[in-house]
Short mmCIF file of C-alpha atoms in Angstrom, two decimals:
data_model
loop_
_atom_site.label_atom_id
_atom_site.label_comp_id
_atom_site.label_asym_id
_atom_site.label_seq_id
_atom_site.Cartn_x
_atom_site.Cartn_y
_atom_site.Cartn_z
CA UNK A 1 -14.62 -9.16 -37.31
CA UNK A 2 -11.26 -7.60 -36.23
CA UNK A 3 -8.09 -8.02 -38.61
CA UNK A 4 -6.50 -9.94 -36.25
CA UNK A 5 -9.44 -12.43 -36.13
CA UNK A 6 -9.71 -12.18 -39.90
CA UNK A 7 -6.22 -13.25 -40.66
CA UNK A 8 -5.32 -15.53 -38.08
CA UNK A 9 -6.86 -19.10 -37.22
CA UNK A 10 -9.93 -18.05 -36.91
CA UNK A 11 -10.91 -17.51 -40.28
CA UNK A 12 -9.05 -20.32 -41.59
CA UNK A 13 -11.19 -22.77 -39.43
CA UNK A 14 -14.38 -24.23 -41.11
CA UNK A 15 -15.89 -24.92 -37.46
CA UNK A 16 -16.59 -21.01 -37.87
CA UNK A 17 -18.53 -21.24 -40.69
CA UNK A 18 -21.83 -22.43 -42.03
CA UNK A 19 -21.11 -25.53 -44.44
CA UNK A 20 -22.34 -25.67 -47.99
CA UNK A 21 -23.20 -22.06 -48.45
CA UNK A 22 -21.39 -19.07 -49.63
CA UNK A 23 -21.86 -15.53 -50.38
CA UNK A 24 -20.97 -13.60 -53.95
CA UNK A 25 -22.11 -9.50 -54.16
CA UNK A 26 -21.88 -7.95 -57.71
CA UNK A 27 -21.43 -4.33 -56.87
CA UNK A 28 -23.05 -2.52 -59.46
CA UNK A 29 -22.20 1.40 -59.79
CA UNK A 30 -22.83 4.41 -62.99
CA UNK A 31 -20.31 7.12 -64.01
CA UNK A 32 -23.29 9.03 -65.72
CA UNK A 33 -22.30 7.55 -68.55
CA UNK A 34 -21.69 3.67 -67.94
CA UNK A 35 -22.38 0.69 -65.60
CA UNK A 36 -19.15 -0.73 -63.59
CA UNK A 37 -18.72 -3.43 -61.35
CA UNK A 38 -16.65 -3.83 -58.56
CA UNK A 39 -13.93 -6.95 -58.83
CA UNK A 40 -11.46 -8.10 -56.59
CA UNK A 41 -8.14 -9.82 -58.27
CA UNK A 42 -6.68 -12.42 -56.20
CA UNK A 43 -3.38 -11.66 -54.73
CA UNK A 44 -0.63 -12.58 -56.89
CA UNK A 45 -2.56 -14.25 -59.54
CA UNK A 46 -4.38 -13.37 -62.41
CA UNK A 47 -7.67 -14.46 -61.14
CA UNK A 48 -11.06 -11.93 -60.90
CA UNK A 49 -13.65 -12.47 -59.21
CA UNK A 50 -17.15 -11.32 -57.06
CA UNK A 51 -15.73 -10.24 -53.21
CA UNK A 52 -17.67 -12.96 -51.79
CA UNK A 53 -16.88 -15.08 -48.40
CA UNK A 54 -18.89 -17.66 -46.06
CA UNK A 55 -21.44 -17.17 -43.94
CA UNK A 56 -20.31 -17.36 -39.98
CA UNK A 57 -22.36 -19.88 -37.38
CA UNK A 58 -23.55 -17.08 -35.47
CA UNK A 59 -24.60 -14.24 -37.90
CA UNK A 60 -27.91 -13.44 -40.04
CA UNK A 61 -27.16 -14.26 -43.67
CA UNK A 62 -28.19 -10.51 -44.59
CA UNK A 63 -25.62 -9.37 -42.20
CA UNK A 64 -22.83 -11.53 -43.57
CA UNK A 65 -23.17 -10.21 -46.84
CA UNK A 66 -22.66 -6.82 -45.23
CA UNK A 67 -19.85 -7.94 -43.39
CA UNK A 68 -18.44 -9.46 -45.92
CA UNK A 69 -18.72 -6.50 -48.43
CA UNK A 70 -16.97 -4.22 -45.92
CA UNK A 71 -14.44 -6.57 -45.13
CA UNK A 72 -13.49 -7.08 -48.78
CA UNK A 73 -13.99 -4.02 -50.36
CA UNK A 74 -14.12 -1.53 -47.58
CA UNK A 75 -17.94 -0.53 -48.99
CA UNK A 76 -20.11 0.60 -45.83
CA UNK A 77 -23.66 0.02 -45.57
CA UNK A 78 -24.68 0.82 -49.55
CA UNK A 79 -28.03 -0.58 -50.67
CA UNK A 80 -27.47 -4.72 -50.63
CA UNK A 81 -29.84 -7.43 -50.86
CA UNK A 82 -29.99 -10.83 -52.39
CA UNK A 83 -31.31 -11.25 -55.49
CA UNK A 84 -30.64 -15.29 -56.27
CA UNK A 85 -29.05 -18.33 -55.05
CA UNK A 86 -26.52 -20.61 -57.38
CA UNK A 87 -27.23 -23.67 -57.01
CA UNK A 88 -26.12 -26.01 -59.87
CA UNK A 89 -23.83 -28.84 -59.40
CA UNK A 90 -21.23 -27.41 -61.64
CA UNK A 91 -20.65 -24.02 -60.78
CA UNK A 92 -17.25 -24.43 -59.44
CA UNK A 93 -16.48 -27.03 -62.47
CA UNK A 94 -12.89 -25.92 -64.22
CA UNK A 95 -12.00 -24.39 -61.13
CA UNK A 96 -9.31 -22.15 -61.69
CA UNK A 97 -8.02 -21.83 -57.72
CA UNK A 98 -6.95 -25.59 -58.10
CA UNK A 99 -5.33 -24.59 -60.92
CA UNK A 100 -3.09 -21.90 -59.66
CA UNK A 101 0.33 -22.20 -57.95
CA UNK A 102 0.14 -18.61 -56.73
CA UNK A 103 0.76 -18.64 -52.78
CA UNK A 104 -2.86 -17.49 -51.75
CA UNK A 105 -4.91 -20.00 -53.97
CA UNK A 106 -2.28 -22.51 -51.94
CA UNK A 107 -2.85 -21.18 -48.51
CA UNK A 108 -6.86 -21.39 -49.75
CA UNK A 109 -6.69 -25.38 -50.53
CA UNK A 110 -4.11 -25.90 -47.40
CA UNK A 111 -6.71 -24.10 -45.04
CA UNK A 112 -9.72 -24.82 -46.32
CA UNK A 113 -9.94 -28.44 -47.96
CA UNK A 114 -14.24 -28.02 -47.74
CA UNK A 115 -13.59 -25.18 -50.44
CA UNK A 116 -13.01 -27.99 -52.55
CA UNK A 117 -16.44 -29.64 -51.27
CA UNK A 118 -19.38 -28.34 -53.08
CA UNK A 119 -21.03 -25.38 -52.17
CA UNK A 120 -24.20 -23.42 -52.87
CA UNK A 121 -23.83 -19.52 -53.15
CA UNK A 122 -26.21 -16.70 -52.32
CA UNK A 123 -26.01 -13.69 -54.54
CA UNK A 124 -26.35 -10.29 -53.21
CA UNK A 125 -26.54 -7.19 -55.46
CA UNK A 126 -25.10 -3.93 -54.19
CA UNK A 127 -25.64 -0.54 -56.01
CA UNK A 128 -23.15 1.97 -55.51
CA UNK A 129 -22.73 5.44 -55.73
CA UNK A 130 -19.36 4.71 -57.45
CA UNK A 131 -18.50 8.74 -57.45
CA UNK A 132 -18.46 8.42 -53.47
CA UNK A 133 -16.76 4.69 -53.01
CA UNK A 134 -13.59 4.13 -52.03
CA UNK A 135 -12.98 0.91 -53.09
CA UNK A 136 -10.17 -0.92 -50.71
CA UNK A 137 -8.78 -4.41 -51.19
CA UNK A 138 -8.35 -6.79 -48.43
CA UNK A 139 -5.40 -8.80 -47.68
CA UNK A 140 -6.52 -11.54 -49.73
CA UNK A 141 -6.31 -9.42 -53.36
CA UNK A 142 -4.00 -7.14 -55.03
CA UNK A 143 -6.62 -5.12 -56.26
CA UNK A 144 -10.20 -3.64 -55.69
CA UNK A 145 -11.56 -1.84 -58.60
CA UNK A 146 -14.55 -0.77 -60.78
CA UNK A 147 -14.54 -2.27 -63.91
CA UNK A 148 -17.07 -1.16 -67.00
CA UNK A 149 -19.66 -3.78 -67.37
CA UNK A 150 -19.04 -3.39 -71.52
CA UNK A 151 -14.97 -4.57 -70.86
CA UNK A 152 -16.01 -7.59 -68.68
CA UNK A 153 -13.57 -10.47 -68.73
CA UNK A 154 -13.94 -13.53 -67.49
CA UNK A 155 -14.25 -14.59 -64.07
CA UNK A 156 -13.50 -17.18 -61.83
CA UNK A 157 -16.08 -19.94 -60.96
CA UNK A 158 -19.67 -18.74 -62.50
CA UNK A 159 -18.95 -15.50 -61.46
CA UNK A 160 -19.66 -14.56 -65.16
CA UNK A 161 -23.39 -16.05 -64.80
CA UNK A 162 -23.56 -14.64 -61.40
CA UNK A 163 -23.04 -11.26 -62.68
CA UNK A 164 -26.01 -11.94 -66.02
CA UNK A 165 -28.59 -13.01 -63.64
CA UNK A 166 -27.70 -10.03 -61.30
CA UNK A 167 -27.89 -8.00 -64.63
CA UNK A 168 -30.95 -9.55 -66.12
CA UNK A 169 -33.04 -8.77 -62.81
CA UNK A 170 -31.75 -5.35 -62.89
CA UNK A 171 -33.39 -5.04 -66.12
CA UNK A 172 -36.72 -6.63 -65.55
CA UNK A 173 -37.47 -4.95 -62.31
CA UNK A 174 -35.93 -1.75 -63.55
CA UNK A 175 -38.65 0.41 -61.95
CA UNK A 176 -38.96 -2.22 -59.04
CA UNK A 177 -35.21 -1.89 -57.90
CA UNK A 178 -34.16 1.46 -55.96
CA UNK A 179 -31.74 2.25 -58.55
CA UNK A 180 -31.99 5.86 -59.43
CA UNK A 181 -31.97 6.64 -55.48
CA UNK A 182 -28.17 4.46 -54.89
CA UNK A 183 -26.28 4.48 -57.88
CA UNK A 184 -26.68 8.63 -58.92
CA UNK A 185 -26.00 11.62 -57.07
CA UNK A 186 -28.50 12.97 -54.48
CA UNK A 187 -30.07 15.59 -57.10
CA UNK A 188 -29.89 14.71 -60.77
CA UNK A 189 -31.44 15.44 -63.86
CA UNK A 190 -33.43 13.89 -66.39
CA UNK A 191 -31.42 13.17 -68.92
CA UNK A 192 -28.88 11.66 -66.06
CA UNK A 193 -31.31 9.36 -64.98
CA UNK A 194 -32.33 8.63 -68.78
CA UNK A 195 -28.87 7.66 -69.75
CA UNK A 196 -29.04 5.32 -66.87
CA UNK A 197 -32.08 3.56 -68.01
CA UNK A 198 -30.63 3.10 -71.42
CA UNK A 199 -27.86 1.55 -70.18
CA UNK A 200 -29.25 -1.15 -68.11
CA UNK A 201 -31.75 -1.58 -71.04
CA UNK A 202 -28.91 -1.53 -73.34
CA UNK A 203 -31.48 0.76 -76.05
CA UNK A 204 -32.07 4.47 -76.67
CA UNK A 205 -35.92 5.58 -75.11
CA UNK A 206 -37.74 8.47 -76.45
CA UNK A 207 -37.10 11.35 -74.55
CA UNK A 208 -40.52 12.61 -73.75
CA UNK A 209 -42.19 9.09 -73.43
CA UNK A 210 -39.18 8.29 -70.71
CA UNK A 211 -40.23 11.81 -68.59
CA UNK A 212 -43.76 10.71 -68.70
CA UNK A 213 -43.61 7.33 -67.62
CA UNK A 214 -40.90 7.89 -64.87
CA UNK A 215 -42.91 10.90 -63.04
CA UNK A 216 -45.79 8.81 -63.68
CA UNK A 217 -44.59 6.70 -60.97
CA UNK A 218 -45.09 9.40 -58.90
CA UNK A 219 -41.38 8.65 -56.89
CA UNK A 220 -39.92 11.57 -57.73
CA UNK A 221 -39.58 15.08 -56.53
CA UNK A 222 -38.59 17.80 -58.92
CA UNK A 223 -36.17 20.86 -57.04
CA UNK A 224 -34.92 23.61 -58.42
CA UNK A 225 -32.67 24.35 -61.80
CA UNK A 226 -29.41 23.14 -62.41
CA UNK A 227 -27.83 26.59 -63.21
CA UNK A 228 -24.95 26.25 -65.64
CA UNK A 229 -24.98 27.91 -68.96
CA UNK A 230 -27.96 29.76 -70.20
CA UNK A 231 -30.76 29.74 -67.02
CA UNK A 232 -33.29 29.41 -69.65
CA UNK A 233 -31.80 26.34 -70.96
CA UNK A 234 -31.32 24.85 -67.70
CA UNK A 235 -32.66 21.41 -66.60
CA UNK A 236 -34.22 20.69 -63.45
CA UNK A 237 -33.19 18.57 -60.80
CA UNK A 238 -34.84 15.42 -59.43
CA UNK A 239 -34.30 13.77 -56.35
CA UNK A 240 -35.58 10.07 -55.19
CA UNK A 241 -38.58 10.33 -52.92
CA UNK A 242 -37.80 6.99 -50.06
CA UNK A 243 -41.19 7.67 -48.32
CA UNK A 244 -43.45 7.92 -51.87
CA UNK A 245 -41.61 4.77 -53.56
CA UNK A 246 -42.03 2.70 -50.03
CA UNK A 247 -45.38 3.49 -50.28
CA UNK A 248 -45.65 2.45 -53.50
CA UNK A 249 -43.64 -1.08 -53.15
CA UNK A 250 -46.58 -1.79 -50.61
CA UNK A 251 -49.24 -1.20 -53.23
CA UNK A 252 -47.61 -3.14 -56.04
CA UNK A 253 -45.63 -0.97 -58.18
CA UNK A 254 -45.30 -3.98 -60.72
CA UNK A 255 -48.85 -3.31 -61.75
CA UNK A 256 -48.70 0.63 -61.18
CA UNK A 257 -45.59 0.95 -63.37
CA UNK B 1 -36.07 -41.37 -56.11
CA UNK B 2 -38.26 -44.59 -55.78
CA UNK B 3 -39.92 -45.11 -52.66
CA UNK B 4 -37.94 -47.83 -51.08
CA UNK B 5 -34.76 -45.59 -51.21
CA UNK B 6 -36.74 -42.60 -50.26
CA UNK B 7 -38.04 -44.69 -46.86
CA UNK B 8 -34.96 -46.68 -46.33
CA UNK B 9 -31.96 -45.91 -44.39
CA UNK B 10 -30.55 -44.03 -47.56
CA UNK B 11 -33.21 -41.27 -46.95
CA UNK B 12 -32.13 -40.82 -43.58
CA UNK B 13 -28.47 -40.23 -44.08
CA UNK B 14 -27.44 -36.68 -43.94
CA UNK B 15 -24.12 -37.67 -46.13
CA UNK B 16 -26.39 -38.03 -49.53
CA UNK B 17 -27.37 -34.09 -48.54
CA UNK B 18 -25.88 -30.79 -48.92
CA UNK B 19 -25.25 -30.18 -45.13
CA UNK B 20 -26.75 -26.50 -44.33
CA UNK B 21 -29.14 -26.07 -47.05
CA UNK B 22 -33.19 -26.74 -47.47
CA UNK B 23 -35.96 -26.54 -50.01
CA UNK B 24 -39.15 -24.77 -49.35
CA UNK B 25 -41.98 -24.82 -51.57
CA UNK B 26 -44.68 -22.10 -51.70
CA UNK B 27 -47.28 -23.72 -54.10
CA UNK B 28 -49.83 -21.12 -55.21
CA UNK B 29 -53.09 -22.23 -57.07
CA UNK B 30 -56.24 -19.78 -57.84
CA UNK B 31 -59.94 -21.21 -58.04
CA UNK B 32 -61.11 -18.30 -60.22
CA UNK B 33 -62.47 -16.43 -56.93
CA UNK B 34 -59.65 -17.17 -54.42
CA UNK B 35 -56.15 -17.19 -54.19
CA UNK B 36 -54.68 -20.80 -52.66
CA UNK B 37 -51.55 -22.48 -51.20
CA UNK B 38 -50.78 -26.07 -50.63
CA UNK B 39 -49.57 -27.51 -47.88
CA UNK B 40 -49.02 -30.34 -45.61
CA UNK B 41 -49.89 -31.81 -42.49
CA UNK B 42 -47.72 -33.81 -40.53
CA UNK B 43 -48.43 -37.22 -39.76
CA UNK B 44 -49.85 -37.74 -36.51
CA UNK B 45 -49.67 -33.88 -35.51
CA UNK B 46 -51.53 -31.05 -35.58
CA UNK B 47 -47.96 -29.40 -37.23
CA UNK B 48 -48.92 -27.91 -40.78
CA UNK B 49 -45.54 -27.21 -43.31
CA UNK B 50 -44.77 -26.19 -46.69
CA UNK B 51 -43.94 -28.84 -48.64
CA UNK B 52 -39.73 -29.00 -48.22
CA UNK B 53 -36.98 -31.60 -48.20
CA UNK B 54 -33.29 -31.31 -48.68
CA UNK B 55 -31.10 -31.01 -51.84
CA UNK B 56 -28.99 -34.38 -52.75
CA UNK B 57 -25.00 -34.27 -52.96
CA UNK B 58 -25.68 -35.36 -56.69
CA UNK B 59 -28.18 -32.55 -58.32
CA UNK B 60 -28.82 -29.59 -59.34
CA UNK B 61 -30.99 -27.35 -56.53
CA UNK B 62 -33.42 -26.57 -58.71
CA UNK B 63 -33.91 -30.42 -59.56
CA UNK B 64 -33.79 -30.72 -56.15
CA UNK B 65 -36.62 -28.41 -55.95
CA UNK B 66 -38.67 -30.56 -58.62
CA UNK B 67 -38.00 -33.55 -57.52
CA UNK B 68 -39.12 -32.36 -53.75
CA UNK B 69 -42.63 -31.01 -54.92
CA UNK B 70 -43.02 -34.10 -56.72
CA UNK B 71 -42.32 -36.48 -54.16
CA UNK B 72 -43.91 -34.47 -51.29
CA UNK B 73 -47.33 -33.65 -53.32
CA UNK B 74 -47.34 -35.75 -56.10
CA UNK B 75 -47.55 -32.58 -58.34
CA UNK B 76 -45.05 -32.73 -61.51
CA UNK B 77 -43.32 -30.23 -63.57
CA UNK B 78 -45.26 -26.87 -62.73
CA UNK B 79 -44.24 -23.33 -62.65
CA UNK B 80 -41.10 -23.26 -60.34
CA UNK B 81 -38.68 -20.53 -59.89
CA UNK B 82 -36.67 -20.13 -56.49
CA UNK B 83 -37.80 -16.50 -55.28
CA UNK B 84 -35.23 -16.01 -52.12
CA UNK B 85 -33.12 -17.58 -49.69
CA UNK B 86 -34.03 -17.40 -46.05
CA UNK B 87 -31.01 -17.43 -43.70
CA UNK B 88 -31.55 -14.67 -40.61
CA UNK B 89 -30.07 -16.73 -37.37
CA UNK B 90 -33.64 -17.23 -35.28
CA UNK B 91 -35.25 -18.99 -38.54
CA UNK B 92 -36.08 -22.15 -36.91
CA UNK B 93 -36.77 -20.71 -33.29
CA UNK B 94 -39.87 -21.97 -31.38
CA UNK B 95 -39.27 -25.42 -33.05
CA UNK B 96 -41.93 -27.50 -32.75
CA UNK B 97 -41.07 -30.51 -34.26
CA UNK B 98 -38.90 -30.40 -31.16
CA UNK B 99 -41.79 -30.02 -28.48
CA UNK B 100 -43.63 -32.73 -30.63
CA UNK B 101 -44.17 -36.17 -29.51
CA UNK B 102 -45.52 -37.84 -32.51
CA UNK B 103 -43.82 -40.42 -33.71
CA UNK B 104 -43.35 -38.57 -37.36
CA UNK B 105 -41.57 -36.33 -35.20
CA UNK B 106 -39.44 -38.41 -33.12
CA UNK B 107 -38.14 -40.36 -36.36
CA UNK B 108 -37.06 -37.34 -37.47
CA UNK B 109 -34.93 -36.09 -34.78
CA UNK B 110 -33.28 -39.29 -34.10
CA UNK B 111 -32.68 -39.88 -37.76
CA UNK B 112 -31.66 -36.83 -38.62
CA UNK B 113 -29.66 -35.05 -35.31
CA UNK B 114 -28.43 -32.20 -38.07
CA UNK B 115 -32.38 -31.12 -38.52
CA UNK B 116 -31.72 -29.51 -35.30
CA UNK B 117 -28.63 -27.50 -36.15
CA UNK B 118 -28.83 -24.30 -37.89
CA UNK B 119 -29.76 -24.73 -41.70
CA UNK B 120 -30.68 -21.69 -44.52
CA UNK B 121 -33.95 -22.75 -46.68
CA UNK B 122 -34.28 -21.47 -50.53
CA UNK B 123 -38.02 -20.80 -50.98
CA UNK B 124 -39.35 -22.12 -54.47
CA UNK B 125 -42.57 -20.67 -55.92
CA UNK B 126 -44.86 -22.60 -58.09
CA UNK B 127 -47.83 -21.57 -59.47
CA UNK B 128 -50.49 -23.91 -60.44
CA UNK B 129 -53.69 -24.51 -62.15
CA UNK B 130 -54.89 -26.18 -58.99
CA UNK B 131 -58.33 -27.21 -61.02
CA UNK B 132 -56.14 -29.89 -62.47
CA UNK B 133 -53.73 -31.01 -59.98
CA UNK B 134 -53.98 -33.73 -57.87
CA UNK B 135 -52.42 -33.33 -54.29
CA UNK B 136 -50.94 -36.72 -52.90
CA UNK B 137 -49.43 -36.48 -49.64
CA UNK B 138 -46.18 -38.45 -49.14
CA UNK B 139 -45.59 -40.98 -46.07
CA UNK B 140 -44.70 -38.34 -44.38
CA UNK B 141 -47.86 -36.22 -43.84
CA UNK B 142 -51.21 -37.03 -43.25
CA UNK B 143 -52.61 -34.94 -45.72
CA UNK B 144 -51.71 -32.37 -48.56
CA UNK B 145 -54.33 -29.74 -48.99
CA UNK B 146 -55.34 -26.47 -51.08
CA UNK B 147 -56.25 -24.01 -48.26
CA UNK B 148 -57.46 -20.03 -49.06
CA UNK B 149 -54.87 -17.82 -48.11
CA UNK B 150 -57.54 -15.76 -46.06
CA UNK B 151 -57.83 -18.37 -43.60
CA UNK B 152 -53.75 -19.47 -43.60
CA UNK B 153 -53.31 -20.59 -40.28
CA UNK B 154 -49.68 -20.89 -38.20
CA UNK B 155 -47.16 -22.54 -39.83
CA UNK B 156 -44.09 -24.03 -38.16
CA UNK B 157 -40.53 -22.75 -37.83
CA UNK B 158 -40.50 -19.06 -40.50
CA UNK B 159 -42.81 -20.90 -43.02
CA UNK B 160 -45.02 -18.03 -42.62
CA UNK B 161 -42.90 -15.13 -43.44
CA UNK B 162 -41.89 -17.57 -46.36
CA UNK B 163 -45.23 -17.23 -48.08
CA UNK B 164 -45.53 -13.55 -46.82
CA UNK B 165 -42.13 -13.03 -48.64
CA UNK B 166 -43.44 -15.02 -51.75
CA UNK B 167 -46.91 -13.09 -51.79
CA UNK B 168 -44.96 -10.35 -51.91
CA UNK B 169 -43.00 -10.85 -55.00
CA UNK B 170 -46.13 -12.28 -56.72
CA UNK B 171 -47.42 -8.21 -55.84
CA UNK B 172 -44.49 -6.73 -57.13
CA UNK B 173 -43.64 -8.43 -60.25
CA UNK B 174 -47.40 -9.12 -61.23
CA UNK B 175 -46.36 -8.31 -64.92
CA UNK B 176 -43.13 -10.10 -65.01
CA UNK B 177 -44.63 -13.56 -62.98
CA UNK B 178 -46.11 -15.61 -65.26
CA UNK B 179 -49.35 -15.78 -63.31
CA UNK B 180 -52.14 -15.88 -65.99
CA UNK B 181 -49.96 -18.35 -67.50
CA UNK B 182 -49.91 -21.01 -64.59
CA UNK B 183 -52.90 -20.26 -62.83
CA UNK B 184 -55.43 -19.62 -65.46
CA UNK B 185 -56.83 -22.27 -67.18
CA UNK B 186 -55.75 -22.18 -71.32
CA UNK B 187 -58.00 -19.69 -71.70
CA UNK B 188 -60.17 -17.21 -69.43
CA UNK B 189 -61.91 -13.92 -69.70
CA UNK B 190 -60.67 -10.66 -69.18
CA UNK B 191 -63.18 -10.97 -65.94
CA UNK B 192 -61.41 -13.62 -64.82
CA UNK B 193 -57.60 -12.29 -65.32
CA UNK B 194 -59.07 -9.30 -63.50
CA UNK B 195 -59.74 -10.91 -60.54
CA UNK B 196 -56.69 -12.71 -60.25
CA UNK B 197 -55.05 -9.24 -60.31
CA UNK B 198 -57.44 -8.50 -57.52
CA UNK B 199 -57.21 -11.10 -55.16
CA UNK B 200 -53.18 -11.01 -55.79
CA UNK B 201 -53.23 -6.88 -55.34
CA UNK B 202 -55.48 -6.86 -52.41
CA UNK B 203 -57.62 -4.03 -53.68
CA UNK B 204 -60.60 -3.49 -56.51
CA UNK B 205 -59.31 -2.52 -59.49
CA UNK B 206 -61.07 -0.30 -62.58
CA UNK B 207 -62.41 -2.75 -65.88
CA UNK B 208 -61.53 -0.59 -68.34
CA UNK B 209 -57.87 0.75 -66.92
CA UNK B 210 -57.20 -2.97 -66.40
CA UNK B 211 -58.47 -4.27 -69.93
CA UNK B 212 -56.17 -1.69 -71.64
CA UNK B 213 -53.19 -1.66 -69.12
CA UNK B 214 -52.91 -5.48 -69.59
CA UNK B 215 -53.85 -5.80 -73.53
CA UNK B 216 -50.90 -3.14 -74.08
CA UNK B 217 -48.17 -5.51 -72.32
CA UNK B 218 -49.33 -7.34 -75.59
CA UNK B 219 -48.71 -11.34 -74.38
CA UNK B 220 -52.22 -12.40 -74.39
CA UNK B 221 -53.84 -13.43 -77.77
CA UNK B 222 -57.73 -12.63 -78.09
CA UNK B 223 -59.67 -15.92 -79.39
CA UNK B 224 -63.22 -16.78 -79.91
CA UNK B 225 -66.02 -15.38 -77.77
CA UNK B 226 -67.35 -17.35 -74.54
CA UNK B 227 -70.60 -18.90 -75.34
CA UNK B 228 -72.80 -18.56 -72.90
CA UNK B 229 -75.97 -16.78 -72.65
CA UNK B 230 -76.78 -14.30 -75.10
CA UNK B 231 -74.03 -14.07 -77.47
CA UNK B 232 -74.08 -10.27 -78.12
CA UNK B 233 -73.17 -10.30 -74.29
CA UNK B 234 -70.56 -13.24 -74.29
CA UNK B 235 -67.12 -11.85 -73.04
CA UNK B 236 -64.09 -12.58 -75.85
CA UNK B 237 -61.93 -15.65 -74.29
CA UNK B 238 -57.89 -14.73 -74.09
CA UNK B 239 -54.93 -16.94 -74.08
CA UNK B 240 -51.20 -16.48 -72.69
CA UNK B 241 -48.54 -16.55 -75.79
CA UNK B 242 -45.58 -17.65 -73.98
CA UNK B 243 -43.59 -16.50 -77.22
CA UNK B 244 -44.00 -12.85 -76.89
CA UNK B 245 -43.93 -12.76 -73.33
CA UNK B 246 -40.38 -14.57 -73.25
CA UNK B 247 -39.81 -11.61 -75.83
CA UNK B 248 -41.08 -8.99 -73.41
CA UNK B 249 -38.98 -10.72 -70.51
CA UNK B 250 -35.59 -10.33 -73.03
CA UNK B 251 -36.68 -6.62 -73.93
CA UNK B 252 -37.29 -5.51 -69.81
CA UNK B 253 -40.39 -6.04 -69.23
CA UNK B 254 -40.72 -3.89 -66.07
CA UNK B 255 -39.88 -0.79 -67.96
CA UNK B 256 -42.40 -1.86 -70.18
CA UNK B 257 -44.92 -2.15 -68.42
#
């Protein structure tokens, strides 16, 4: 959707859009050393939130999350798919947009009344290579930015739970999830990808018993050195193999893992 | 819902639902040889469905989802987790409830004129010990019946890329699923957890690997030995102890695994 189409009466009208559904993305990205997430805060208020939007008549719902990412964040294309659906009649209880007096949450109740209906909302989760984003706010929010999962605040809605469940799948289908292949570098080593286990595990793991199990799983490809400091000290470099871990999401990987 | 609201004029007014939203349900069940789902028939035509309804303006969707698998197949309180929310544009394409001129099918379009505009459907999967269930179909369908998956026939609007979907998480998250759990009866030989794994995995799978693979996840308890035949012979029974697999689930159980 052009800007012009975005900001004018377009979007405002809720003929446009499917009713009762919405779309939230937690953004997930990894420094090397932490996990972040991407929040938006709305424009003049002190309100954070998931860059999340509605779903149009005439699009796929896979393709509005996309959409909606870009349009929100200015993220391209990253690795995005849905991961649960919010469903509970109170998720919008203590709602803090009726609350506010700041001009946006106004224009939001003005033009959109069904925002005040209830709603169901799909989640997506997007991981990041944060190193390479450039996150971009959209008219709708002062700010676009990568927060660290540990310094959290609280969110708008049940954004907060939103974010857990994203979190606690993360964790559970750790091996499952593409994660080492969209949220580090193209080539990394070991210990990089180590450090990002432990974080979404939230535990140390035994060096050696953490090599063996991850090449195990076969999706790997080991390159050459990374040359700093002493050669002989040097680490090598792994890089994620798409065509090997495809082949092993066909065969089950929850039972070959 | 009792049945008099349920067939009255209540039932058939779209402004007690969530406009834009269904509830499928992809009820798996396992004889101890094949894997099976449960589904319905509509009355009066040769149209076979999962079992589905809509989610009231007054509850939760995932009592919504209860409440629909209990009304539609009399089944109560099983296994049921929401596994992912269909929503791509041509869902509901080739309609034929539309081309159908049973009266079932007539009711509903002139009852319900929003069934034929665009609508996203959560799938819910439940998994069930379908030796002890008792399938009732509702007033709607004609019947409600366990069939193998290996002779699944056509389905009608994207119910079969539902269960495809659905069979495919079972695959992937064999570990994390509760499947012994639900579709076992209390307790079952290692034989018979094997060939669960089997029939869900598509391929044979090695007796000893799989005896040690699964008895290191460490969520099944070993009890007394089956008696039958010769005793020296008699394979040891196991139960599922939910306990330490919700502790497994809190610690990550796909890395893990």
């Amino acid at each position: 959707m052009d800007q012009n189409k975005k900001q004018g009466t377009w979007f405002w009208n809720p003929n446009n859009f499917l009713p009762g559904v919405s779309i939230d993305c937690v953004v997930i990205g990894f420094d090397l050393n932490q996990l972040h997430i991407l929040l938006l805060k709305m424009k003049d208020a002190e309100l954070w939130l998931l860059p999340g939007g509605f779903v149009q008549k005439d699009e796929d719902m896979d393709s509005a999350a996309s959409r909606i990412l870009k349009e929100r964040t200015g993220i391209k294309l990253p690795y995005l798919k849905q991961f649960h659906t919010f469903g509970n009649l109170n998720r919008r209880e203590n709602n803090p947009v009726n609350n506010s007096d700041s001009p946006m949450a106004v224009q939001f109740k003005e033009m959109l009344p069904w925002l005040e209906q209830r709603f169901i909302s799909t989640g997506y989760l997007s991981l990041v290579d944060m190193r390479n984003s450039k996150p971009t706010p959209d008219y709708l929010s002062d700010s676009c930015t990568w927060i660290p999962l540990e310094s959290l605040h609280k969110l708008i809605y049940d954004h907060n739970m939103i974010v857990d469940k994203a979190l606690e799948q993360i964790r559970n289908q750790i091996n499952y999830l593409p994660i080492g292949f969209s949220l580090l570098p193209e080539k990394f080593t070991m210990k990089e990808y180590q450090v990002l286990y432990e974080e979404i595990l939230k535990k140390k793991l035994d060096r050696a018993n953490f090599q063996k199990k991850i090449l195990k799983l076969g999706f790997l490809d080991r390159h050459e050195k990374q040359l700093k400091g002493g050669a002989h000290k040097a680490p090598y470099l792994y890089a994620f193999n798409k065509d090997k871990y495809n082949e092993l999401l066909e065969k089950g990987i929850g039972y070959l893992s």
